[in-house]
Coordinates of N, CA and C in Angstrom, one line a residue:
X1 N 35.3 -22.4 18.4 CA 34.7 -21.8 16.9 C 33.8 -20.6 17.8
X2 N 32.8 -19.7 16.7 CA 32.6 -18.2 17.7 C 31.1 -18.9 17.9
X3 N 30.5 -17.2 18.5 CA 29.8 -17.9 19.0 C 27.7 -18.0 19.0
X4 N 27.7 -17.9 17.9 CA 26.8 -18.1 15.8 C 26.9 -19.7 16.9
X5 N 28.2 -19.9 16.5 CA 28.2 -22.3 16.4 C 27.8 -22.3 17.6
X6 N 28.5 -22.4 18.7 CA 28.2 -22.3 20.3 C 27.2 -22.2 20.8
X7 N 26.0 -21.4 20.2 CA 24.0 -20.7 20.8 C 23.5 -22.5 21.3
X8 N 23.6 -22.7 22.4 CA 22.1 -23.3 22.4 C 20.9 -23.4 21.5
X9 N 20.4 -24.1 21.3 CA 18.8 -24.5 20.8 C 18.1 -25.0 22.3
X10 N 17.8 -22.8 22.6 CA 16.8 -23.4 24.5 C 15.4 -23.5 23.4
X11 N 14.1 -24.1 24.7 CA 13.1 -23.9 24.2 C 12.3 -22.5 24.1
X12 N 12.2 -21.6 24.4 CA 12.6 -19.6 24.5 C 12.6 -19.5 22.8
X13 N 14.0 -20.0 23.0 CA 14.2 -19.5 21.2 C 12.9 -20.6 20.0
X14 N 13.2 -21.3 20.3 CA 12.7 -21.9 19.6 C 10.8 -21.3 19.6
X15 N 10.1 -21.6 20.5 CA 8.9 -20.2 20.9 C 8.7 -19.5 20.2
X16 N 10.1 -18.3 20.7 CA 10.0 -17.3 20.0 C 9.7 -17.4 18.5
X17 N 10.9 -18.2 17.7 CA 11.0 -18.7 16.3 C 9.8 -18.9 15.7
X18 N 8.8 -20.1 16.1 CA 7.9 -21.0 16.2 C 6.5 -19.0 15.8
X19 N 6.5 -18.9 16.8 CA 5.2 -17.6 17.1 C 5.5 -16.8 15.9
X20 N 7.1 -16.5 15.0 CA 7.2 -15.2 14.3 C 7.1 -16.3 13.2
X21 N 7.2 -17.1 12.7 CA 6.3 -17.8 11.8 C 5.4 -17.7 11.2
X22 N 4.5 -18.1 12.1 CA 3.3 -18.5 12.2 C 2.7 -17.3 12.1
X23 N 2.7 -16.1 12.3 CA 2.2 -14.6 13.2 C 3.0 -14.4 11.3
X24 N 4.1 -15.1 10.4 CA 4.0 -14.5 9.5 C 3.6 -14.9 8.0
X25 N 2.9 -16.2 8.6 CA 2.1 -16.8 7.9 C 0.6 -16.3 7.7
X26 N 0.6 -16.6 8.3 CA -0.9 -16.0 8.4 C -0.8 -14.5 7.7
X27 N 0.3 -13.6 8.3 CA -0.3 -11.8 7.4 C 0.4 -11.6 6.0
X28 N 0.6 -12.5 5.7 CA 1.4 -12.7 4.3 C 0.4 -12.6 3.6
X29 N -0.7 -13.9 3.4 CA -1.9 -12.9 2.0 C -2.9 -12.2 2.5
X30 N -3.0 -11.7 4.2 CA -3.6 -10.4 3.7 C -2.6 -9.3 3.5
X31 N -1.4 -9.4 3.7 CA -0.2 -8.4 2.9 C 0.0 -8.1 1.4
X32 N -1.2 -9.4 0.6 CA -1.0 -9.2 -1.2 C -2.3 -9.1 -1.7
X33 N -1.9 -8.2 -2.6 CA -3.4 -7.5 -3.3 C -3.3 -8.1 -4.4
X34 N -4.4 -8.3 -5.0 CA -4.5 -8.7 -6.6 C -5.4 -7.5 -6.8
X35 N -4.6 -8.3 -8.1 CA -5.0 -7.3 -10.2 C -6.7 -7.3 -9.4
X36 N -7.6 -6.5 -9.7 CA -9.3 -6.1 -10.1 C -9.3 -6.9 -10.8
X37 N -10.5 -8.2 -11.3 CA -10.9 -9.4 -12.7 C -11.4 -8.6 -13.5
X38 N -11.9 -9.0 -14.4 CA -12.5 -9.1 -15.1 C -13.9 -9.0 -14.5
X39 N -14.5 -9.3 -13.9 CA -16.0 -10.3 -13.6 C -16.2 -8.5 -12.4
X40 N -15.4 -8.2 -11.4 CA -15.6 -7.2 -10.6 C -15.7 -6.2 -11.1
X41 N -17.2 -5.7 -10.3 CA -17.9 -4.3 -11.0 C -18.7 -3.9 -9.0
X42 N -18.9 -2.6 -9.8 CA -19.1 -2.2 -8.5 C -21.0 -1.7 -8.4
X43 N -21.3 -2.2 -7.4 CA -22.7 -2.2 -6.5 C -22.8 -0.5 -7.4
X44 N -24.2 -1.0 -7.6 CA -25.3 0.7 -7.8 C -24.8 2.0 -7.1
X45 N -25.4 1.4 -6.0 CA -25.1 2.6 -4.9 C -23.6 3.6 -4.5
X46 N -22.4 2.9 -4.8 CA -21.3 3.3 -4.9 C -21.0 4.0 -5.7
X47 N -21.4 4.3 -7.5 CA -21.1 4.6 -8.1 C -22.3 5.8 -8.7
X48 N -23.3 5.8 -7.8 CA -24.8 6.9 -7.2 C -26.0 6.7 -8.8
X49 N -25.8 5.8 -9.2 CA -26.5 5.4 -10.5 C -27.3 6.0 -9.9
X50 N -28.7 6.2 -11.1 CA -29.8 7.1 -11.2 C -30.6 6.2 -12.3
X51 N -31.6 5.7 -12.2 CA -32.3 6.1 -13.6 C -32.7 6.4 -14.0
X52 N -32.7 7.6 -14.6 CA -32.8 9.1 -15.3 C -31.2 9.3 -15.5
X53 N -31.9 11.0 -16.8 CA -30.1 10.8 -16.8 C -30.3 12.2 -16.4
X54 N -28.7 12.6 -16.6 CA -28.1 14.0 -15.5 C -28.4 15.1 -16.3
X55 N -28.9 16.3 -17.3 CA -28.2 17.0 -18.2 C -28.1 17.0 -18.9
X56 N -29.3 15.1 -19.7 CA -28.7 15.2 -20.9 C -27.8 13.6 -21.1
X57 N -26.7 13.2 -20.0 CA -26.7 12.0 -20.2 C -26.9 11.0 -19.7
X58 N -26.6 10.6 -20.6 CA -27.1 8.7 -19.9 C -26.5 7.6 -20.1
X59 N -26.7 5.9 -20.0 CA -26.1 5.3 -20.6 C -26.6 5.1 -21.4
X60 N -26.8 5.3 -22.7 CA -26.6 5.1 -24.2 C -26.0 5.5 -24.5
X61 N -25.5 6.8 -24.3 CA -24.5 7.4 -25.2 C -22.7 7.4 -23.0
X62 N -23.1 6.2 -23.2 CA -21.8 6.0 -22.4 C -20.7 4.4 -23.5
X63 N -19.3 4.6 -23.3 CA -19.5 3.7 -23.6 C -18.7 2.7 -22.6
X64 N -19.2 3.3 -21.5 CA -19.0 1.4 -20.9 C -20.7 0.3 -21.0
X65 N -21.3 1.3 -21.9 CA -22.5 0.7 -21.5 C -22.8 -0.1 -23.0
X66 N -23.1 -1.4 -21.9 CA -23.3 -2.6 -23.0 C -24.9 -2.4 -23.6
X67 N -25.5 -2.8 -24.5 CA -27.0 -2.5 -24.8 C -28.2 -4.1 -24.8
X68 N -29.5 -3.8 -24.2 CA -29.8 -4.6 -24.4 C -30.2 -4.4 -25.5
X69 N -31.4 -5.9 -25.5 CA -32.0 -6.8 -27.2 C -33.0 -5.5 -27.7
X70 N -33.2 -4.1 -27.5 CA -33.6 -3.5 -28.2 C -33.1 -1.9 -27.7
X71 N -33.1 -1.5 -28.4 CA -32.7 0.0 -28.0 C -33.5 0.8 -26.5
X72 N -34.0 -0.1 -26.3 CA -35.2 0.2 -25.1 C -35.3 -0.5 -24.1
X73 N -34.7 -1.7 -24.7 CA -34.4 -2.2 -23.0 C -33.0 -2.1 -22.1
X74 N -32.8 -2.9 -20.6 CA -32.0 -2.3 -20.1 C -31.1 -3.5 -20.0
X75 N -29.3 -3.0 -20.3 CA -28.0 -3.4 -21.2 C -27.6 -3.8 -19.5
X76 N -26.3 -3.1 -20.1 CA -25.9 -4.2 -18.9 C -23.8 -3.1 -18.8
X77 N -23.6 -2.9 -17.5 CA -22.1 -1.8 -17.8 C -21.1 -2.7 -17.8
X78 N -19.4 -2.6 -18.3 CA -18.4 -3.2 -18.2 C -17.9 -2.9 -16.7
X79 N -19.1 -1.9 -15.2 CA -18.1 -1.0 -14.6 C -19.4 -0.9 -13.8
X80 N -20.8 -0.6 -13.5 CA -20.9 -1.5 -12.5 C -22.5 -3.2 -12.2
X81 N -23.0 -3.0 -11.1 CA -23.7 -4.2 -11.4 C -24.6 -4.5 -11.6
X82 N -25.4 -5.8 -12.3 CA -27.0 -5.2 -12.9 C -27.0 -5.0 -13.4
X83 N -29.0 -4.5 -14.0 CA -29.2 -4.1 -14.9 C -29.3 -2.1 -15.4
X84 N -29.2 -2.3 -16.3 CA -28.4 -1.1 -16.9 C -29.7 -0.2 -17.9
X85 N -30.8 0.8 -17.0 CA -31.6 1.3 -18.0 C -30.5 2.2 -19.2
X86 N -31.1 2.0 -20.4 CA -30.5 2.7 -20.9 C -30.3 4.8 -20.8
X87 N -31.9 5.1 -20.7 CA -31.6 6.5 -20.0 C -30.9 6.4 -18.6
X88 N -30.4 5.7 -17.8 CA -29.7 6.4 -16.6 C -28.2 6.5 -17.0
X89 N -28.3 7.1 -15.8 CA -26.5 7.7 -15.8 C -25.9 7.4 -14.5
X90 N -24.9 7.4 -14.3 CA -23.5 7.4 -12.7 C -22.3 8.3 -13.0
X91 N -21.6 8.4 -12.2 CA -20.4 9.1 -11.5 C -19.2 8.2 -12.4
X92 N -19.5 7.0 -13.2 CA -19.1 6.7 -14.2 C -18.8 6.8 -15.1
X93 N -19.6 7.4 -16.2 CA -19.9 8.3 -17.2 C -18.5 8.5 -18.0
X94 N -19.0 8.3 -18.9 CA -17.7 9.0 -20.1 C -18.6 8.4 -21.8
X95 N -18.8 9.6 -22.3 CA -19.1 9.6 -23.4 C -18.8 9.1 -25.1
X96 N -19.8 8.6 -25.2 CA -18.6 7.3 -27.1 C -18.1 8.8 -28.1
X97 N -16.4 8.7 -28.1 CA -16.6 10.6 -29.8 C -16.8 9.1 -30.1

């Protein structure tokens, strides 16, 4: 028989294998990423949101903005979390075509 089949199983080799397996089980979820979900929105502060227009650009003319019940009412955004003023602005601004 070759050396592979004659090798004894020692306590040391068993502990090494168990430690490696345990670390692999713990590390696996940390190394995987999940795709962004539709419900994931970014905080206002991260998008530099403000309640006033920027150089004539405002949320009401952005493709990401979802209007409220009236033109003056706050709405929501596909990107930014929370209540959004139609006259606000953030770095995700993208004009409607």
